[in-house]
XYZ file of C-alpha atoms in Angstrom:
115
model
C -95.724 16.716 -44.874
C -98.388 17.090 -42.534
C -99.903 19.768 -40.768
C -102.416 19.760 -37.449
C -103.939 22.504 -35.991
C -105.423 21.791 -32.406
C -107.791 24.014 -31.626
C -110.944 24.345 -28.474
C -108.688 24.106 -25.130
C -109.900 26.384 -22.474
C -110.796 26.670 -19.043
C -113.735 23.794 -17.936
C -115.659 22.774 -14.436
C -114.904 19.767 -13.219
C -118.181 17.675 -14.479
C -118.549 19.629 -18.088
C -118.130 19.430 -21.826
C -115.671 20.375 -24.306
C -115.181 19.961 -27.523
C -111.571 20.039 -29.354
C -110.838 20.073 -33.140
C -107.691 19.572 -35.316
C -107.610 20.465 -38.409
C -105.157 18.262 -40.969
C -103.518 19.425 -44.233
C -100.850 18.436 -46.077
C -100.377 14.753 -48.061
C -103.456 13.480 -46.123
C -103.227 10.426 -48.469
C -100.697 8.600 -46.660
C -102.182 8.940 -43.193
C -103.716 5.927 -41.899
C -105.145 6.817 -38.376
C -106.023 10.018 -36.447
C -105.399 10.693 -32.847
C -105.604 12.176 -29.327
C -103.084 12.093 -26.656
C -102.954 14.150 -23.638
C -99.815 15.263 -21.191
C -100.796 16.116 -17.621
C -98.114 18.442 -15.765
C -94.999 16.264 -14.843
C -96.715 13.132 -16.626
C -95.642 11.224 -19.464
C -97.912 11.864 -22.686
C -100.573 9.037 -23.211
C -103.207 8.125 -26.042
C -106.784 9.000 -25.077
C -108.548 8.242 -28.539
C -107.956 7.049 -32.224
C -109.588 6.641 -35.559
C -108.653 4.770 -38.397
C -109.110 3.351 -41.647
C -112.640 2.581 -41.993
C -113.356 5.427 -39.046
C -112.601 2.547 -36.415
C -112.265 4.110 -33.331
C -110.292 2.869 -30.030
C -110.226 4.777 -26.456
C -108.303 4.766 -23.299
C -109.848 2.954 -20.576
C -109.843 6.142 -18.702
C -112.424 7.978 -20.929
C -114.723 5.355 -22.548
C -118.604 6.374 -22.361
C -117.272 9.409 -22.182
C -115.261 10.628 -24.565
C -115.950 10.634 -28.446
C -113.418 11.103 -31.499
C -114.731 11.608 -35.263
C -113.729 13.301 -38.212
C -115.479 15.327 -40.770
C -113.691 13.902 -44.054
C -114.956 16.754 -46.169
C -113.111 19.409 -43.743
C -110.551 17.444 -42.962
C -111.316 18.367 -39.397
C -110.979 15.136 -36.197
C -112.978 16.395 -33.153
C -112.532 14.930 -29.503
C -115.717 15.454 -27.763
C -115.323 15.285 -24.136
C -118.238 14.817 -21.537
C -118.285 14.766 -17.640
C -114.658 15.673 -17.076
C -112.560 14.943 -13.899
C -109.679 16.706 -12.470
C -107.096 14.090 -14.025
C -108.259 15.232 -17.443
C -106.171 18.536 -16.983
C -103.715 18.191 -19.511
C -102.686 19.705 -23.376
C -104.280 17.808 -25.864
C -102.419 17.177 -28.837
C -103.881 15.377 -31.840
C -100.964 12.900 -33.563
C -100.916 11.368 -37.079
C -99.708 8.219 -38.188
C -98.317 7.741 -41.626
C -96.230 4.789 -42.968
C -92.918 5.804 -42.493
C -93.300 8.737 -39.843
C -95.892 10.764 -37.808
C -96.797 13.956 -37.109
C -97.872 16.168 -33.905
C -99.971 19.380 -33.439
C -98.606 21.870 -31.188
C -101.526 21.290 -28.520
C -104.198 22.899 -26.825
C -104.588 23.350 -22.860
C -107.123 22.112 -21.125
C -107.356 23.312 -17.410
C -110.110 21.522 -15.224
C -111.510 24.282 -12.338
C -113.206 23.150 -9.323
């Protein structure tokens, strides 16, 4: 089992900064990557960044140069750092693991974009 805690949604201008956090617990030992995925209203829920073994990272074309995922392995914490955001980017944010044999998703965090 698996737990993830999303945590750092909130209300953002169009053009800001926000920083989001999950914390993981659980049999951490069998995960092999970390990641973000975001559902806009009425859209299908899509992968924005990931990090895996040897903290490789991948991102969405969408939010490269822009966004930034990284964990702190001593608090078990994976942050998504998000700069110079657009309207699109209103969405919840959930972070995902990936085990062998299953995975496992955090009950999100919303992140409206205001003009």
């Amino acid at each position: 089992q698996v737990q993830l805690v999303e945590s750092g949604g909130g209300s953002v201008n169009v053009g800001g900064s926000l920083k989001l956090s999950c914390a993981v617990s659980g049999d951490m030992s069998r995960i092999y990557s970390l990641s973000w995925h975001r559902q806009a209203p009425g859209k299908q829920r899509d992968l924005v960044a990931s990090i895996g073994i040897g903290d490789r990272t991948q991102y969405a074309d969408s939010v490269k140069g822009r966004f930034t995922i990284s964990r702190d392995s001593a608090k078990n914490i994976v942050y998504l750092q998000t700069n110079k955001l657009n309207p699109e980017a209103t969405a919840v944010y959930y972070c995902h693991a990936e085990l062998s044999l299953t995975n496992y998703w955090g009950q999100g965090t919303q992140v409206p974009l205001s003009a």
